[in-house]
Amino acid sequence: MEYIGLYPLFYFPQIGSAWLMGITGSIHIMASHTSVGAALLFAFLAHKAYKEDRPELYDYMKKYGMFLVIFSYVIGSITGPGIWYTATAASPRGISALIHNFVWVWATEWVFFIVEVIGVFTLIYTIGKIDRKTHLKLTYMFALASVSTLFLIIGIISFMMWPGTEAWYQTGSASDAFFGINTFPHMFLRIGFMIVMSAIIGFIISSSLKEKELRIELTRKLAVIGMIGGFTVMMSFLWYIQTLPQSAWDLFHDVLWARDGMTRIIVVSIIALYLILAFALPRSINTVLAVVMMLVIGVIGVWPGEKMRESMRKPYVAGRYIYSNQLIARDVPGKHVKSEMALVAEKGLLKLDPFVPDHLRTITPENQLEAGKLIAKIACSNCHSLEKGAKFRPLPDRFPQMDTATIETILTDVVAAGVRSYIPPIKLPTDETKALAAWLATQN
Amino acid sequence: MDIGLVLNTLRDPAGVPFYPIVFQALYILTWALHIAFVLLALGSIPLALIGSAQKAVDENWKKLSTHMTQVAKISVSLLIVLGVAPLLFTQVIYDANWYVTNTISGLWVVAFIYILILAYSLWYWFYYANRNNSPIAGIIGIVSFVAFIGAGVLMHAFANESIQPEQWMNWYAPNGVVDTSGTVLHIDILRLAFMVSLSAPVTGIFLLNYVDYTSKCDGYTAEYLAFVKNLGKKVAIVGLLISAVLFAAWVLTLNMLFNPLVLAIVLFVLILLFMVIKESNSYITTLVLVVTALLISTLREVIRMNIMSKYGYSIYDYPMNIDWPTVIMFLSTFVCVGFTGVGFMLTLAWRAGRTKGLYTADGTVTKLANATVGITIIWALVFLAWGLVVVFKNTL
């Protein structure tokens, strides 16, 4: 018996399991970006409080810190491993590829997590209890540790898009994988957004301050900080899109921007207007508005952006060598990895997947539809919902009112031929293609 | 299904980037650290809740409740961050086990995250509600505790499922019908009960540490310290006895009662019992507890290895592609940043906690602070320079 390393499938109806990862990921991004941005803001405020002898700023920091602990270090620290959890359920070979390339990078990031978590509690609970110079050093260390966690994760996320050059495929070295051509633009893009988020969260605390002058001063300063962050985001984004692989650029330019471009412009305008309002009329930023705007910016700013980035990665899920449906698409000599595509074309998914029940390994007229459904799940469900009219990319809707023969032709001449650059060009044996087509014909 | 063939096929084709035994050792070490804070959280939460219920009639319980609420808060934060490491290392050498479990229990895996968020958020709510004497504080605390227990049970179930490869296909496709709902969940009640019972001795010995530390601080009466000491001693002794019985019952089901590692654990439990009864130095007792935790962590790993070896799976023959640059990065960061940073903060917190009024850093703490900031700056600069060199090397 010959197998390939496919895992059992977890499929969440209507939205697909991969989107569960997107939801957890977006929550995590909002919380974690806030935490790093806030760490930088902390260092800035502590520096100012110490140099200008402004004890009132420490009260602000304490309030901000408590909010940060609850918001970022509860939600952020749980959803961080949460991304791993949902990714392992939805994309086991994708996350496995990242782990087996970058385990030491993640272990290094873990060291900084430890420093960060102990740091945030020490930082908050020692305000007013230790000398200010030592507290200032603590805030510097906390900010550096937080930014370092960004440094360490950014290359891994960038690798998910692509390693940038051919080097890693040949050497297998994690540093060639980590430092791709879009790692640095991606890093600055994230730093910029973190700074924006630290201001957006900061408004919630500054707007609740009773002392009017301090409230105005801090709101204005946060607005300026937010604008600097926003400008960094804009410039880095322009740099970032220049470093995308061709298929991602094509998808971004021809499909995603045409569809979502105006929405993105509106989002940026809303954030810019909000920051301008905070600077020009700081008293107008009350706590209710600040909370509402945080949620609005969090939802409309993070979710569509992450959705776009996830889409641009298609048909790959990691390093442009593993397809979203977990099949290995190309050789990676540096890691002794071999493409599985020729084997799949010859023997089919049902024979090679270890978790297929024995009675489905050979297709018969009696089990054709059952086999077709399982093939659809294995080959398509990472990107497509399998229910007609479902929320995310419903597969049956792609074949409206078509009969088996027409669907089979499309599967062979369009999908398997690689005409659509964002769909894995998977060639299947004829009986599996027929079974898939037959099942799809019953669904549309 | 040829389970051995499947297990070996499921290994990541990229291999492991270092000697598997190192990942295994790191797994054992970091799991022990993680579980220590899991147990402390599970033990301190009920104490905080009892204290909250008793606070109107007993000043001692009132004070203890406040402190145990904080202990639970910080323990949960630490158990999460410390849990990341074993999570990482197990995926490297036991990827087949980890990923199969997470796919067949996918829905529970996703639910686990949100249950934990709910539990922890409610605990913060309890903290504020209890402080403000809200009448619903107790209910919030209890719901939080139940949610924490629920998250713990799920985590246990995942570990339990991962070591039963012979069941995977039955669970995933019962009677040949594939089930992709991810709703599989299987618990080993004896193993779970033993692990949970350990929260009593861990919390009891922590209370003894607490007494030793706070006895050097201002603001704690002798009566309060005696109350906590007595409570800690009782909790530790009763907890050790219950854990010992459950442990014996569990290893009996595994036919490992006379395994040398099991006997060593029994011996250490007896030593702990003796030390608690004799009121030995609580910090030394804690060290013995740490060794016991490491032995239990090792036993878990031995059980897993025995099961996996039955199917012809050995982590030691996992294909290797050593990646020296990142190995060096981890080791240098762990030693330089980790030790100085954590050392600085813990020393600072320890000394500040014992100082009445403002603590001004002495020479040692100042040196540690300067070293930590300096090392972290150098770390960031080296990292960025390394990145630039790689990018230029590969693109120019």
PDB file of C-alpha atoms in Angstrom, chain A residues 100-108 111 173-175 335, chain B residues 16-20 22-23 26 89 320-335 379 386:
ATOM      1  CA  HIS A 100       9.253  22.029  10.671  1.00  0.00           C
ATOM      2  CA  ASN A 101      10.997  24.955   9.021  1.00  0.00           C
ATOM      3  CA  PHE A 102      10.734  27.530  11.765  1.00  0.00           C
ATOM      4  CA  VAL A 103      10.531  25.676  15.060  1.00  0.00           C
ATOM      5  CA  TRP A 104      13.595  27.451  16.447  1.00  0.00           C
ATOM      6  CA  VAL A 105      12.293  30.828  15.321  1.00  0.00           C
ATOM      7  CA  TRP A 106       9.052  30.142  17.160  1.00  0.00           C
ATOM      8  CA  ALA A 107      10.973  28.901  20.171  1.00  0.00           C
ATOM      9  CA  THR A 108      12.931  32.159  20.113  1.00  0.00           C
ATOM     10  CA  VAL A 111      11.401  33.427  24.973  1.00  0.00           C
ATOM     11  CA  SER A 173      17.886  26.997   5.333  1.00  0.00           C
ATOM     12  CA  ALA A 174      15.320  28.666   7.570  1.00  0.00           C
ATOM     13  CA  SER A 175      17.033  32.024   7.192  1.00  0.00           C
ATOM     14  CA  LYS A 335      14.573  19.749   2.325  1.00  0.00           C
TER      15      LYS A 335
ATOM     16  CA  VAL B  16      13.258  17.961  11.774  1.00  0.00           C
ATOM     17  CA  PRO B  17      15.803  20.783  12.033  1.00  0.00           C
ATOM     18  CA  PHE B  18      17.737  19.315  14.990  1.00  0.00           C
ATOM     19  CA  TYR B  19      18.246  16.125  17.017  1.00  0.00           C
ATOM     20  CA  PRO B  20      14.812  14.763  18.010  1.00  0.00           C
ATOM     21  CA  VAL B  22      16.517  17.688  22.157  1.00  0.00           C
ATOM     22  CA  PHE B  23      12.912  18.449  21.207  1.00  0.00           C
ATOM     23  CA  LEU B  26      12.448  20.428  25.832  1.00  0.00           C
ATOM     24  CA  PHE B  89       7.806  20.783  20.453  1.00  0.00           C
ATOM     25  CA  MET B 320      16.958  15.393  10.026  1.00  0.00           C
ATOM     26  CA  ASN B 321      17.957  18.570   8.190  1.00  0.00           C
ATOM     27  CA  ILE B 322      19.908  20.492  10.808  1.00  0.00           C
ATOM     28  CA  ASP B 323      19.450  24.259  10.608  1.00  0.00           C
ATOM     29  CA  TRP B 324      22.331  25.726  12.578  1.00  0.00           C
ATOM     30  CA  PRO B 325      21.582  29.471  12.164  1.00  0.00           C
ATOM     31  CA  THR B 326      18.205  29.216  13.892  1.00  0.00           C
ATOM     32  CA  VAL B 327      19.498  26.752  16.497  1.00  0.00           C
ATOM     33  CA  ILE B 328      22.157  29.306  17.442  1.00  0.00           C
ATOM     34  CA  MET B 329      19.587  32.098  17.439  1.00  0.00           C
ATOM     35  CA  PHE B 330      17.354  30.192  19.862  1.00  0.00           C
ATOM     36  CA  LEU B 331      20.117  29.153  22.228  1.00  0.00           C
ATOM     37  CA  SER B 332      21.680  32.602  22.384  1.00  0.00           C
ATOM     38  CA  THR B 333      18.295  34.272  22.878  1.00  0.00           C
ATOM     39  CA  PHE B 334      17.248  31.740  25.519  1.00  0.00           C
ATOM     40  CA  VAL B 335      20.425  32.194  27.510  1.00  0.00           C
ATOM     41  CA  TRP B 379      19.762  41.229  19.727  1.00  0.00           C
ATOM     42  CA  TRP B 386      21.334  39.162   9.528  1.00  0.00           C
TER      43      TRP B 386
END
